[in-house]
Short mmCIF file of C-alpha atoms in Angstrom, two decimals:
data_model
loop_
_atom_site.label_atom_id
_atom_site.label_comp_id
_atom_site.label_asym_id
_atom_site.label_seq_id
_atom_site.Cartn_x
_atom_site.Cartn_y
_atom_site.Cartn_z
CA MET A 9 -6.13 -12.95 12.97
CA ILE A 10 -5.73 -9.25 12.23
CA LEU A 11 -3.87 -7.89 9.24
CA TYR A 12 -2.55 -4.36 9.65
CA ILE A 13 -1.91 -2.59 6.34
CA ALA A 14 0.24 0.55 6.29
CA ARG A 15 1.22 2.67 3.33
CA HIS A 16 4.77 3.97 3.20
CA GLY A 17 5.46 7.52 4.37
CA GLU A 18 5.59 10.47 2.01
CA THR A 19 8.32 10.88 -0.61
CA ASP A 20 9.27 13.99 -2.58
CA TRP A 21 7.49 12.44 -5.56
CA ASN A 22 4.28 12.05 -3.52
CA ARG A 23 4.56 15.68 -2.42
CA THR A 24 5.00 16.97 -6.00
CA LYS A 25 2.35 14.59 -7.43
CA ARG A 26 4.82 12.65 -9.56
CA LEU A 27 3.85 9.03 -10.20
CA GLN A 28 6.57 6.83 -8.73
CA SER A 29 5.09 3.37 -9.16
CA ARG A 30 8.14 1.08 -9.14
CA SER A 31 10.75 3.86 -9.05
CA ASP A 32 12.78 3.38 -5.88
CA ILE A 33 12.30 6.75 -4.16
CA PRO A 34 13.22 7.23 -0.45
CA LEU A 35 11.14 8.91 2.23
CA ASN A 36 11.37 12.66 2.70
CA GLU A 37 11.31 14.44 6.08
CA THR A 38 7.53 14.31 6.26
CA GLY A 39 7.64 10.58 5.45
CA PHE A 40 10.10 9.89 8.26
CA SER A 41 7.88 11.88 10.64
CA GLN A 42 4.78 9.93 9.53
CA ALA A 43 6.57 6.62 10.11
CA LYS A 44 7.68 7.75 13.58
CA ARG A 45 4.09 8.74 14.45
CA MET A 46 2.90 5.34 13.22
CA HIS A 47 5.52 3.64 15.43
CA HIS A 48 4.34 5.70 18.42
CA TYR A 49 0.67 4.93 17.74
CA ILE A 50 1.31 1.18 17.41
CA ARG A 51 3.37 1.11 20.61
CA CYS A 52 0.81 3.16 22.61
CA ALA A 53 -2.14 1.14 21.27
CA GLY A 54 -0.38 -2.09 22.28
CA LEU A 55 -0.64 -3.61 18.82
CA ASN A 56 1.32 -6.83 18.40
CA PHE A 57 2.57 -8.57 15.28
CA THR A 58 4.18 -11.95 14.84
CA LYS A 59 5.60 -11.01 11.45
CA ALA A 60 5.83 -8.20 8.92
CA VAL A 61 5.65 -8.50 5.15
CA VAL A 62 7.05 -5.51 3.30
CA SER A 63 7.56 -4.29 -0.24
CA PRO A 64 11.28 -4.33 -1.11
CA LEU A 65 11.14 -0.73 -2.41
CA ILE A 66 13.16 1.64 -0.21
CA ARG A 67 10.24 3.86 0.88
CA ALA A 68 8.37 0.84 2.27
CA ARG A 69 11.53 -0.64 3.82
CA GLN A 70 12.35 2.63 5.59
CA THR A 71 8.78 2.96 6.85
CA ALA A 72 8.68 -0.62 8.16
CA GLU A 73 12.04 -0.32 9.92
CA ILE A 74 10.86 2.83 11.73
CA ILE A 75 7.42 1.41 12.58
CA LEU A 76 8.89 -1.77 14.05
CA GLY A 77 11.76 -0.03 15.83
CA GLU A 78 13.61 -2.39 18.15
CA ALA A 79 10.86 -5.03 18.12
CA ASP A 80 12.16 -8.51 17.41
CA ILE A 81 9.75 -9.22 14.55
CA PRO A 82 10.83 -11.02 11.38
CA ILE A 83 10.46 -8.94 8.21
CA ASP A 84 9.84 -10.67 4.90
CA PHE A 85 10.54 -8.50 1.87
CA ASP A 86 8.12 -9.78 -0.76
CA ASP A 87 8.14 -8.82 -4.45
CA ARG A 88 4.38 -9.39 -4.62
CA LEU A 89 4.02 -6.13 -2.67
CA ILE A 90 5.92 -3.99 -5.19
CA GLU A 91 3.65 -1.19 -6.39
CA LEU A 92 1.35 -1.63 -9.37
CA SER A 93 3.19 -0.86 -12.61
CA PHE A 94 2.01 2.49 -13.96
CA GLY A 95 3.68 1.81 -17.32
CA GLU A 96 4.13 4.93 -19.45
CA PHE A 97 2.70 7.11 -16.66
CA GLU A 98 5.56 6.33 -14.26
CA GLY A 99 7.88 9.24 -13.51
CA HIS A 100 5.52 11.88 -14.90
CA TYR A 101 3.77 14.63 -12.97
CA GLU A 102 -0.02 14.38 -12.74
CA ALA A 103 -0.47 17.81 -14.36
CA GLU A 104 1.71 16.72 -17.28
CA LEU A 105 -0.30 13.51 -17.69
CA HIS A 106 -3.58 15.42 -17.67
CA ASP A 107 -2.23 17.49 -20.59
CA LYS A 108 -0.52 14.69 -22.52
CA PHE A 109 -2.99 11.81 -21.93
CA GLU A 110 -6.07 13.85 -21.04
CA GLU A 111 -8.79 11.23 -21.59
CA THR A 112 -6.73 8.11 -20.85
CA PHE A 113 -5.16 9.37 -17.62
CA GLY A 114 -8.38 10.82 -16.23
CA GLU A 115 -10.32 7.63 -16.93
CA TRP A 116 -7.54 5.48 -15.45
CA ARG A 117 -7.70 7.45 -12.20
CA ARG A 118 -11.53 7.50 -12.09
CA GLN A 119 -11.61 3.73 -12.62
CA CYS A 120 -9.17 3.16 -9.73
CA PHE A 121 -6.55 1.40 -11.89
CA LEU A 122 -8.98 -1.34 -13.02
CA ASP A 123 -7.66 -0.86 -16.55
CA ALA A 124 -3.91 -0.89 -17.01
CA ALA A 125 -2.07 2.31 -17.85
CA PRO A 126 -0.39 2.08 -21.28
CA GLY A 127 2.34 -0.53 -20.83
CA GLY A 128 1.36 -1.06 -17.20
CA GLU A 129 -0.50 -3.45 -14.94
CA SER A 130 -4.23 -3.51 -14.12
CA LEU A 131 -5.61 -3.72 -10.61
CA ASP A 132 -7.04 -7.16 -11.48
CA GLU A 133 -3.52 -8.36 -12.30
CA ALA A 134 -2.29 -6.95 -8.99
CA VAL A 135 -5.14 -8.68 -7.11
CA ASP A 136 -4.04 -11.96 -8.72
CA ARG A 137 -0.45 -11.22 -7.65
CA VAL A 138 -1.30 -10.57 -3.99
CA SER A 139 -4.00 -13.24 -3.55
CA SER A 140 -1.43 -15.97 -2.91
CA LEU A 141 0.17 -13.79 -0.23
CA VAL A 142 -3.21 -13.28 1.47
CA HIS A 143 -3.74 -17.08 1.49
CA GLU A 144 -0.26 -17.64 2.97
CA ILE A 145 -0.87 -15.10 5.74
CA ARG A 146 -4.27 -16.66 6.54
CA ARG A 147 -2.49 -19.99 7.21
CA THR A 148 -0.17 -18.47 9.83
CA ASN A 149 -0.83 -17.75 13.48
CA GLY A 150 -0.78 -14.26 14.91
CA ASN A 151 -1.26 -10.77 13.60
CA CYS A 152 0.69 -9.49 10.61
CA LEU A 153 1.83 -6.04 9.49
CA ILE A 154 2.08 -5.20 5.80
CA VAL A 155 3.88 -2.08 4.61
CA ALA A 156 3.48 -1.34 0.93
CA HIS A 157 1.96 1.18 -1.50
CA GLN A 158 -1.40 2.78 -2.30
CA ALA A 159 -2.48 0.77 -5.35
CA ILE A 160 -1.06 -2.57 -4.18
CA ASN A 161 -2.71 -2.02 -0.77
CA MET A 162 -5.99 -1.40 -2.63
CA ALA A 163 -5.41 -4.73 -4.42
CA LEU A 164 -4.80 -6.43 -1.04
CA MET A 165 -8.04 -5.06 0.39
CA ALA A 166 -9.90 -6.10 -2.77
CA ALA A 167 -8.47 -9.62 -2.44
CA ILE A 168 -9.37 -9.84 1.25
CA SER A 169 -12.90 -8.47 0.87
CA GLN A 170 -13.62 -9.98 -2.57
CA ARG A 171 -14.84 -6.51 -3.65
CA LYS A 172 -13.54 -4.70 -6.73
CA ASP A 173 -16.37 -2.28 -7.50
CA ILE A 174 -15.42 1.39 -7.93
CA ALA A 175 -17.08 2.50 -4.67
CA SER A 176 -15.12 -0.10 -2.68
CA LEU A 177 -11.86 0.71 -4.45
CA LEU A 178 -12.31 4.42 -3.74
CA ASP A 179 -12.88 3.51 -0.09
CA PHE A 180 -9.70 1.40 -0.11
CA LYS A 181 -7.49 4.36 -1.15
CA GLN A 182 -5.04 4.98 1.64
CA ARG A 183 -3.10 8.09 2.65
CA ASN A 184 0.51 7.97 3.74
CA ASP A 185 -0.54 8.41 7.38
CA GLN A 186 -3.25 5.76 7.64
CA LEU A 187 -3.26 2.27 9.12
CA GLU A 188 -5.91 -0.23 8.00
CA CYS A 189 -6.95 -3.05 10.35
CA TRP A 190 -8.62 -6.07 8.72
CA ASP A 191 -10.12 -9.27 10.10
CA LEU A 192 -8.60 -11.78 7.70
CA LEU A 193 -10.96 -14.61 8.56
CA ARG A 194 -14.11 -12.56 7.97
CA GLY A 195 -12.65 -10.46 5.14
CA THR A 196 -13.85 -7.24 6.74
CA ARG A 197 -12.28 -3.97 7.80
CA ILE A 198 -12.18 -3.43 11.54
CA GLU A 199 -11.04 0.17 11.40
CA ARG A 200 -8.98 2.78 9.58
CA VAL A 201 -6.77 4.94 11.76
CA LYS A 202 -5.37 8.29 10.64
CA ILE A 203 -2.13 8.83 12.51
#
């Protein structure tokens, strides 16, 4: 069984380096274009899914709807895929956070969210949240597409691979135009495709 993990397309907040976390921000023009390219790649590569599991936030929903197009594939919107809570950092620009929370923000980013932002959620908590979803998907037949967010996708890959060291987490970071392909039974990455 193969699990395909896509990150939502770009939003205006991504473009301006504003932390959106759980804020429900739609795709921008670039994001729609990225999702269309992902749809084209998946169709041309002949990738098949029996189901899709998607974050209920609008940017992930829009991306999934474009990727799947007219395909008759059931979509489950699952709250476990909502982005990691960035707590007090949510809604702020990165430059502002570097000034206001110089040491805390920099360390939080360098540690790949292992420690929670003030008032937020740690990556370990997110791994716990998505582990049950990974187990559910492993019990189904066929390939699955997940469309979610950078940090929660990192948590998914950590749960699948059983690796949460900084080097692995840095490797798990995903751009808006990348598709991850994982062998769920072996817990290993097959490939990362930049669309």
